Amino acid sequence: MEIYNDAKNYNNRMFDFGFNAETAPTKNVLGVIENEKVTMVEYPFNGIGVRKIMKGFDAVDFAIVEELGRSKYLSSIQIYQYIRLRGLYVSRDGIRNRINKFLKYRLIREYVLKNDELTNGLRFYDLDVKAIPIANECKVIFNRGNRIISEYKKQTENLYDTAEGIKRVVVGNMIILGLLMNGVKMKRFGILETMRIKGSTDAKNVIIRTASNVHIDDESHILYEVVRNTPDALDNLADKVSRYYKIVNDKDYKENNYYGYKTVPQLVICGETYEHNLRIDKYLREVGLYSEKDTIMYTDDLLYVQATLKNLYVLDETGNRTWYALPTQ
């Protein structure tokens, strides 16, 4: 098992959430807003070599590279939370100072998400190409989901992520952090990984990539698909749900899936709010993507900034919720 996906390396004992739980957010800031744009903040060129930079690194510095490498996009508070869950002590100001240092060295990139009506936007970070040798030395595993793409390649091949795409990944990380901070029993977690039958190349039939996933135990594996309220989101979700059901009903999946899981996964859709999930559920029923046997579950953003394990629910056709809780350690 990859070290940065192994849940036993993250412990919530004596953990600092980074905010006052009594004043946890009541408004979802990770929903997509109208005319939202992504701007990368430009920093001056820095010619200091990676090896020289690494000589001044401590355990927290290396951990920042490792967490961003696996997680693709993180906010500053998410970086802080992952680092503290690993048992490394650093303050919020300390993380801010290290982020500024990394930006100066051009090891990470900073993105601002906002529309023209906002003065300040949301800031998220990913690794820049200069950090690849550090990540490789730390044995970070990259795939098509979390790979580092240069600005040149993004520009020439139009590979820029939208605000929706970035927020989808950030929410996937928020789900994992919420589960870790609340002491959910799990073996492994992943970000932007694919569920697929080993050796197959038919992506439309057997591959599904979700924002995050959690392997609870040999009997329970959960896929979290994050959906934002955008015009194309429901059609894109329908395609993913149809592929999910092909996996669920594939007789070879249990024997030949890539990660060796013994059961088929449970799909959980994370909408922006409960009301958003009602619209999603209604749509899936209308297009024939509802199964009584393999029921899709739901969750929503604000359930992961609270001290609760009761964060999954099933919707009936009238919109009533039946709640479920994940097991504790």
PDB file of C-alpha atoms in Angstrom, residues 89-314:
ATOM      1  CA  TYR A  89       3.514  20.043  14.704  1.00  0.00           C
ATOM      2  CA  VAL A  90       3.151  23.295  12.817  1.00  0.00           C
ATOM      3  CA  SER A  91       0.977  26.355  13.390  1.00  0.00           C
ATOM      4  CA  ARG A  92      -1.417  27.920  10.881  1.00  0.00           C
ATOM      5  CA  ASP A  93       1.002  30.834  10.540  1.00  0.00           C
ATOM      6  CA  GLY A  94       3.804  28.327  10.038  1.00  0.00           C
ATOM      7  CA  ILE A  95       1.955  26.747   7.107  1.00  0.00           C
ATOM      8  CA  ARG A  96       1.301  30.179   5.628  1.00  0.00           C
ATOM      9  CA  ASN A  97       5.008  31.031   5.872  1.00  0.00           C
ATOM     10  CA  ARG A  98       5.993  27.754   4.210  1.00  0.00           C
ATOM     11  CA  ILE A  99       3.477  28.271   1.412  1.00  0.00           C
ATOM     12  CA  ASN A 100       5.024  31.695   0.764  1.00  0.00           C
ATOM     13  CA  LYS A 101       8.486  30.094   0.735  1.00  0.00           C
ATOM     14  CA  PHE A 102       7.333  27.410  -1.721  1.00  0.00           C
ATOM     15  CA  LEU A 103       5.782  30.060  -3.978  1.00  0.00           C
ATOM     16  CA  LYS A 104       9.046  32.025  -3.923  1.00  0.00           C
ATOM     17  CA  TYR A 105      10.983  28.888  -4.917  1.00  0.00           C
ATOM     18  CA  ARG A 106       8.373  28.113  -7.632  1.00  0.00           C
ATOM     19  CA  LEU A 107       7.694  24.679  -6.125  1.00  0.00           C
ATOM     20  CA  ILE A 108       3.943  25.240  -5.973  1.00  0.00           C
ATOM     21  CA  ARG A 109       1.366  27.265  -7.891  1.00  0.00           C
ATOM     22  CA  GLU A 110      -1.364  29.449  -6.424  1.00  0.00           C
ATOM     23  CA  TYR A 111      -4.802  29.785  -8.025  1.00  0.00           C
ATOM     24  CA  VAL A 112      -7.466  32.366  -7.189  1.00  0.00           C
ATOM     25  CA  LEU A 113     -11.094  31.481  -7.926  1.00  0.00           C
ATOM     26  CA  LYS A 114     -13.488  34.454  -8.126  1.00  0.00           C
ATOM     27  CA  ASN A 115     -15.827  36.399 -10.360  1.00  0.00           C
ATOM     28  CA  ASP A 116     -15.641  40.099 -11.211  1.00  0.00           C
ATOM     29  CA  GLU A 117     -18.008  41.053  -8.391  1.00  0.00           C
ATOM     30  CA  LEU A 118     -15.751  39.693  -5.645  1.00  0.00           C
ATOM     31  CA  THR A 119     -12.782  41.549  -4.199  1.00  0.00           C
ATOM     32  CA  ASN A 120     -11.184  38.434  -2.739  1.00  0.00           C
ATOM     33  CA  GLY A 121     -11.435  34.885  -4.002  1.00  0.00           C
ATOM     34  CA  LEU A 122     -10.632  31.394  -2.809  1.00  0.00           C
ATOM     35  CA  ARG A 123      -6.985  30.316  -3.025  1.00  0.00           C
ATOM     36  CA  PHE A 124      -5.811  26.785  -3.785  1.00  0.00           C
ATOM     37  CA  TYR A 125      -2.425  25.221  -4.453  1.00  0.00           C
ATOM     38  CA  ASP A 126      -0.857  22.441  -6.495  1.00  0.00           C
ATOM     39  CA  LEU A 127       2.704  21.320  -7.242  1.00  0.00           C
ATOM     40  CA  ASP A 128       4.698  23.004  -9.981  1.00  0.00           C
ATOM     41  CA  VAL A 129       6.971  20.975 -12.243  1.00  0.00           C
ATOM     42  CA  LYS A 130      10.053  22.080 -10.290  1.00  0.00           C
ATOM     43  CA  ALA A 131       8.805  19.962  -7.356  1.00  0.00           C
ATOM     44  CA  ILE A 132       8.680  16.720  -9.374  1.00  0.00           C
ATOM     45  CA  PRO A 133      12.166  15.517  -8.290  1.00  0.00           C
ATOM     46  CA  ILE A 134      11.238  16.098  -4.632  1.00  0.00           C
ATOM     47  CA  ALA A 135       7.944  14.258  -5.004  1.00  0.00           C
ATOM     48  CA  ASN A 136       9.661  11.370  -6.775  1.00  0.00           C
ATOM     49  CA  GLU A 137      12.284  11.113  -4.039  1.00  0.00           C
ATOM     50  CA  CYS A 138       9.458  11.030  -1.488  1.00  0.00           C
ATOM     51  CA  LYS A 139       7.870   8.170  -3.498  1.00  0.00           C
ATOM     52  CA  VAL A 140       4.653  10.008  -4.313  1.00  0.00           C
ATOM     53  CA  ILE A 141       2.597   7.923  -6.765  1.00  0.00           C
ATOM     54  CA  PHE A 142       1.242   9.906  -9.723  1.00  0.00           C
ATOM     55  CA  ASN A 143      -1.514   8.938 -12.160  1.00  0.00           C
ATOM     56  CA  ARG A 144      -3.559  10.758 -14.784  1.00  0.00           C
ATOM     57  CA  GLY A 145      -5.687  12.222 -12.016  1.00  0.00           C
ATOM     58  CA  ASN A 146      -2.985  13.891  -9.924  1.00  0.00           C
ATOM     59  CA  ARG A 147      -0.193  14.303 -12.494  1.00  0.00           C
ATOM     60  CA  ILE A 148       1.752  17.583 -12.593  1.00  0.00           C
ATOM     61  CA  ILE A 149       1.267  19.444 -15.881  1.00  0.00           C
ATOM     62  CA  SER A 150       3.485  22.324 -16.967  1.00  0.00           C
ATOM     63  CA  GLU A 151       1.980  25.684 -17.856  1.00  0.00           C
ATOM     64  CA  TYR A 152       3.313  25.268 -21.404  1.00  0.00           C
ATOM     65  CA  LYS A 153       1.487  21.959 -21.871  1.00  0.00           C
ATOM     66  CA  LYS A 154      -1.665  23.348 -20.275  1.00  0.00           C
ATOM     67  CA  GLN A 155      -1.591  26.216 -22.736  1.00  0.00           C
ATOM     68  CA  THR A 156      -0.716  24.264 -25.888  1.00  0.00           C
ATOM     69  CA  GLU A 157      -3.113  21.370 -25.184  1.00  0.00           C
ATOM     70  CA  ASN A 158      -5.845  23.348 -23.393  1.00  0.00           C
ATOM     71  CA  LEU A 159      -5.531  21.345 -20.179  1.00  0.00           C
ATOM     72  CA  TYR A 160      -6.508  24.085 -17.745  1.00  0.00           C
ATOM     73  CA  ASP A 161      -8.839  23.032 -14.955  1.00  0.00           C
ATOM     74  CA  THR A 162     -12.048  24.979 -14.514  1.00  0.00           C
ATOM     75  CA  ALA A 163     -13.291  26.354 -11.202  1.00  0.00           C
ATOM     76  CA  GLU A 164     -15.703  23.418 -11.128  1.00  0.00           C
ATOM     77  CA  GLY A 165     -12.863  20.939 -11.643  1.00  0.00           C
ATOM     78  CA  ILE A 166     -10.665  22.442  -8.940  1.00  0.00           C
ATOM     79  CA  LYS A 167     -13.507  22.632  -6.417  1.00  0.00           C
ATOM     80  CA  ARG A 168     -14.465  19.044  -7.164  1.00  0.00           C
ATOM     81  CA  VAL A 169     -10.974  17.915  -6.091  1.00  0.00           C
ATOM     82  CA  VAL A 170     -10.894  20.222  -3.062  1.00  0.00           C
ATOM     83  CA  VAL A 171     -14.239  18.841  -1.869  1.00  0.00           C
ATOM     84  CA  GLY A 172     -12.953  15.294  -2.391  1.00  0.00           C
ATOM     85  CA  ASN A 173     -10.086  16.148  -0.044  1.00  0.00           C
ATOM     86  CA  MET A 174     -12.484  17.831   2.384  1.00  0.00           C
ATOM     87  CA  ILE A 175     -14.447  14.568   2.602  1.00  0.00           C
ATOM     88  CA  ILE A 176     -11.305  12.552   3.379  1.00  0.00           C
ATOM     89  CA  LEU A 177     -10.156  15.095   5.961  1.00  0.00           C
ATOM     90  CA  GLY A 178     -13.579  15.116   7.607  1.00  0.00           C
ATOM     91  CA  LEU A 179     -13.509  11.338   7.919  1.00  0.00           C
ATOM     92  CA  LEU A 180      -9.944  11.277   9.267  1.00  0.00           C
ATOM     93  CA  MET A 181     -10.562  14.088  11.756  1.00  0.00           C
ATOM     94  CA  ASN A 182     -13.689  12.367  13.075  1.00  0.00           C
ATOM     95  CA  GLY A 183     -11.905   9.043  13.544  1.00  0.00           C
ATOM     96  CA  VAL A 184     -13.614   6.931  10.884  1.00  0.00           C
ATOM     97  CA  LYS A 185     -12.337   3.376  10.713  1.00  0.00           C
ATOM     98  CA  MET A 186     -10.674   2.891   7.343  1.00  0.00           C
ATOM     99  CA  LYS A 187      -7.737   1.122   5.755  1.00  0.00           C
ATOM    100  CA  ARG A 188      -7.010   3.308   2.760  1.00  0.00           C
ATOM    101  CA  PHE A 189      -8.122   6.439   0.961  1.00  0.00           C
ATOM    102  CA  GLY A 190      -7.431   7.852  -2.477  1.00  0.00           C
ATOM    103  CA  ILE A 191      -7.880  11.040  -4.504  1.00  0.00           C
ATOM    104  CA  LEU A 192      -8.797  11.021  -8.224  1.00  0.00           C
ATOM    105  CA  GLU A 193      -8.140   7.301  -8.587  1.00  0.00           C
ATOM    106  CA  THR A 194      -9.818   4.975 -11.059  1.00  0.00           C
ATOM    107  CA  MET A 195     -11.875   1.902 -10.279  1.00  0.00           C
ATOM    108  CA  ARG A 196     -11.330  -0.537 -13.118  1.00  0.00           C
ATOM    109  CA  ILE A 197     -10.929  -4.148 -14.099  1.00  0.00           C
ATOM    110  CA  LYS A 198      -7.261  -5.067 -14.223  1.00  0.00           C
ATOM    111  CA  GLY A 199      -5.766  -5.125 -17.702  1.00  0.00           C
ATOM    112  CA  SER A 200      -8.807  -3.659 -19.470  1.00  0.00           C
ATOM    113  CA  THR A 201      -8.496  -0.668 -21.785  1.00  0.00           C
ATOM    114  CA  ASP A 202     -12.198  -0.020 -22.441  1.00  0.00           C
ATOM    115  CA  ALA A 203     -12.537   3.188 -20.435  1.00  0.00           C
ATOM    116  CA  LYS A 204     -16.199   3.764 -21.209  1.00  0.00           C
ATOM    117  CA  ASN A 205     -17.237   0.391 -19.878  1.00  0.00           C
ATOM    118  CA  VAL A 206     -15.022  -0.413 -16.930  1.00  0.00           C
ATOM    119  CA  ILE A 207     -13.285   2.722 -15.672  1.00  0.00           C
ATOM    120  CA  ILE A 208     -14.702   5.258 -13.262  1.00  0.00           C
ATOM    121  CA  ARG A 209     -12.603   8.029 -11.692  1.00  0.00           C
ATOM    122  CA  THR A 210     -14.124   9.742  -8.669  1.00  0.00           C
ATOM    123  CA  ALA A 211     -12.999  12.734  -6.612  1.00  0.00           C
ATOM    124  CA  SER A 212     -12.115  10.500  -3.652  1.00  0.00           C
ATOM    125  CA  ASN A 213     -12.595   6.977  -2.369  1.00  0.00           C
ATOM    126  CA  VAL A 214     -12.339   5.170   0.963  1.00  0.00           C
ATOM    127  CA  HIS A 215     -11.631   1.508   1.669  1.00  0.00           C
ATOM    128  CA  ILE A 216     -13.289   0.883   5.047  1.00  0.00           C
ATOM    129  CA  ASP A 217     -12.652  -2.867   5.232  1.00  0.00           C
ATOM    130  CA  ASP A 218     -12.949  -5.974   3.060  1.00  0.00           C
ATOM    131  CA  GLU A 219     -16.730  -5.599   2.993  1.00  0.00           C
ATOM    132  CA  SER A 220     -17.005  -1.869   2.358  1.00  0.00           C
ATOM    133  CA  HIS A 221     -15.488   0.402  -0.238  1.00  0.00           C
ATOM    134  CA  ILE A 222     -16.952   3.846  -0.966  1.00  0.00           C
ATOM    135  CA  LEU A 223     -16.604   6.031  -4.066  1.00  0.00           C
ATOM    136  CA  TYR A 224     -17.317   9.740  -3.505  1.00  0.00           C
ATOM    137  CA  GLU A 225     -18.314  11.570  -6.666  1.00  0.00           C
ATOM    138  CA  VAL A 226     -18.467  15.351  -6.156  1.00  0.00           C
ATOM    139  CA  VAL A 227     -21.048  17.215  -8.238  1.00  0.00           C
ATOM    140  CA  ARG A 228     -21.239  21.001  -8.573  1.00  0.00           C
ATOM    141  CA  ASN A 229     -24.313  22.890  -9.712  1.00  0.00           C
ATOM    142  CA  THR A 230     -23.307  23.692 -13.308  1.00  0.00           C
ATOM    143  CA  PRO A 231     -25.238  23.356 -16.604  1.00  0.00           C
ATOM    144  CA  ASP A 232     -23.438  20.210 -17.799  1.00  0.00           C
ATOM    145  CA  ALA A 233     -23.034  18.521 -14.426  1.00  0.00           C
ATOM    146  CA  LEU A 234     -26.103  16.271 -14.568  1.00  0.00           C
ATOM    147  CA  ASP A 235     -25.343  14.900 -18.045  1.00  0.00           C
ATOM    148  CA  ASN A 236     -21.738  14.215 -17.037  1.00  0.00           C
ATOM    149  CA  LEU A 237     -22.929  12.531 -13.837  1.00  0.00           C
ATOM    150  CA  ALA A 238     -25.369  10.334 -15.773  1.00  0.00           C
ATOM    151  CA  ASP A 239     -22.497   9.019 -17.882  1.00  0.00           C
ATOM    152  CA  LYS A 240     -20.480   8.243 -14.751  1.00  0.00           C
ATOM    153  CA  VAL A 241     -23.386   6.586 -12.959  1.00  0.00           C
ATOM    154  CA  SER A 242     -24.092   4.372 -15.974  1.00  0.00           C
ATOM    155  CA  ARG A 243     -20.438   3.247 -15.946  1.00  0.00           C
ATOM    156  CA  TYR A 244     -20.671   2.644 -12.206  1.00  0.00           C
ATOM    157  CA  TYR A 245     -23.589   0.287 -12.713  1.00  0.00           C
ATOM    158  CA  LYS A 246     -21.645  -1.578 -15.398  1.00  0.00           C
ATOM    159  CA  ILE A 247     -18.882  -2.150 -12.845  1.00  0.00           C
ATOM    160  CA  VAL A 248     -21.372  -3.233 -10.180  1.00  0.00           C
ATOM    161  CA  ASN A 249     -22.956  -5.740 -12.542  1.00  0.00           C
ATOM    162  CA  ASP A 250     -19.726  -7.042 -14.075  1.00  0.00           C
ATOM    163  CA  LYS A 251     -19.245 -10.626 -12.875  1.00  0.00           C
ATOM    164  CA  ASP A 252     -15.464 -10.325 -13.222  1.00  0.00           C
ATOM    165  CA  TYR A 253     -15.037  -7.173 -11.130  1.00  0.00           C
ATOM    166  CA  LYS A 254     -14.572  -8.880  -7.737  1.00  0.00           C
ATOM    167  CA  GLU A 255     -11.874 -11.182  -9.090  1.00  0.00           C
ATOM    168  CA  ASN A 256     -10.078  -8.739 -11.378  1.00  0.00           C
ATOM    169  CA  ASN A 257     -10.419  -5.190 -10.076  1.00  0.00           C
ATOM    170  CA  TYR A 258      -7.204  -3.184  -9.973  1.00  0.00           C
ATOM    171  CA  TYR A 259      -6.970  -2.736  -6.181  1.00  0.00           C
ATOM    172  CA  GLY A 260      -8.019  -6.258  -5.294  1.00  0.00           C
ATOM    173  CA  TYR A 261     -11.169  -5.247  -3.391  1.00  0.00           C
ATOM    174  CA  LYS A 262     -13.433  -8.161  -2.526  1.00  0.00           C
ATOM    175  CA  THR A 263     -16.722  -6.305  -2.900  1.00  0.00           C
ATOM    176  CA  VAL A 264     -18.213  -3.908  -5.430  1.00  0.00           C
ATOM    177  CA  PRO A 265     -18.010  -0.252  -4.394  1.00  0.00           C
ATOM    178  CA  GLN A 266     -20.795   1.911  -2.999  1.00  0.00           C
ATOM    179  CA  LEU A 267     -21.281   5.150  -4.939  1.00  0.00           C
ATOM    180  CA  VAL A 268     -21.926   8.283  -2.856  1.00  0.00           C
ATOM    181  CA  ILE A 269     -22.805  11.546  -4.591  1.00  0.00           C
ATOM    182  CA  CYS A 270     -21.701  14.707  -2.820  1.00  0.00           C
ATOM    183  CA  GLY A 271     -23.823  17.637  -3.920  1.00  0.00           C
ATOM    184  CA  GLU A 272     -23.445  21.220  -2.808  1.00  0.00           C
ATOM    185  CA  THR A 273     -26.467  21.027  -0.480  1.00  0.00           C
ATOM    186  CA  TYR A 274     -29.357  18.719   0.444  1.00  0.00           C
ATOM    187  CA  GLU A 275     -31.576  20.683  -1.969  1.00  0.00           C
ATOM    188  CA  HIS A 276     -29.038  20.163  -4.743  1.00  0.00           C
ATOM    189  CA  ASN A 277     -29.055  16.432  -4.052  1.00  0.00           C
ATOM    190  CA  LEU A 278     -32.842  16.372  -4.362  1.00  0.00           C
ATOM    191  CA  ARG A 279     -32.531  17.710  -7.913  1.00  0.00           C
ATOM    192  CA  ILE A 280     -29.773  15.209  -8.713  1.00  0.00           C
ATOM    193  CA  ASP A 281     -31.820  12.283  -7.398  1.00  0.00           C
ATOM    194  CA  LYS A 282     -34.911  13.363  -9.321  1.00  0.00           C
ATOM    195  CA  TYR A 283     -32.880  13.604 -12.521  1.00  0.00           C
ATOM    196  CA  LEU A 284     -31.282  10.167 -12.124  1.00  0.00           C
ATOM    197  CA  ARG A 285     -34.695   8.599 -11.551  1.00  0.00           C
ATOM    198  CA  GLU A 286     -36.094  10.342 -14.642  1.00  0.00           C
ATOM    199  CA  VAL A 287     -33.317   9.025 -16.904  1.00  0.00           C
ATOM    200  CA  GLY A 288     -33.597   5.466 -15.569  1.00  0.00           C
ATOM    201  CA  LEU A 289     -30.448   5.473 -13.431  1.00  0.00           C
ATOM    202  CA  TYR A 290     -32.010   4.385 -10.165  1.00  0.00           C
ATOM    203  CA  SER A 291     -31.611   0.882  -8.774  1.00  0.00           C
ATOM    204  CA  GLU A 292     -33.438  -0.443  -5.726  1.00  0.00           C
ATOM    205  CA  LYS A 293     -30.843  -3.209  -5.450  1.00  0.00           C
ATOM    206  CA  ASP A 294     -27.733  -0.997  -5.743  1.00  0.00           C
ATOM    207  CA  THR A 295     -28.988   2.265  -4.295  1.00  0.00           C
ATOM    208  CA  ILE A 296     -26.849   5.367  -4.660  1.00  0.00           C
ATOM    209  CA  MET A 297     -26.197   7.260  -1.436  1.00  0.00           C
ATOM    210  CA  TYR A 298     -25.799  11.000  -0.921  1.00  0.00           C
ATOM    211  CA  THR A 299     -23.877  13.458   1.197  1.00  0.00           C
ATOM    212  CA  ASP A 300     -23.221  17.213   1.020  1.00  0.00           C
ATOM    213  CA  ASP A 301     -20.387  19.623   1.677  1.00  0.00           C
ATOM    214  CA  LEU A 302     -21.185  21.056   5.096  1.00  0.00           C
ATOM    215  CA  LEU A 303     -21.385  17.612   6.702  1.00  0.00           C
ATOM    216  CA  TYR A 304     -17.563  17.518   6.548  1.00  0.00           C
ATOM    217  CA  VAL A 305     -16.879  20.630   8.609  1.00  0.00           C
ATOM    218  CA  GLN A 306     -18.725  19.194  11.601  1.00  0.00           C
ATOM    219  CA  ALA A 307     -17.862  16.709  14.319  1.00  0.00           C
ATOM    220  CA  THR A 308     -20.165  13.956  13.072  1.00  0.00           C
ATOM    221  CA  LEU A 309     -19.955  10.501  11.547  1.00  0.00           C
ATOM    222  CA  LYS A 310     -23.609  10.520  10.438  1.00  0.00           C
ATOM    223  CA  ASN A 311     -22.967  11.997   7.029  1.00  0.00           C
ATOM    224  CA  LEU A 312     -24.487   9.573   4.500  1.00  0.00           C
ATOM    225  CA  TYR A 313     -28.119   9.304   3.499  1.00  0.00           C
ATOM    226  CA  VAL A 314     -30.423   7.576   1.035  1.00  0.00           C
TER     227      VAL A 314
END
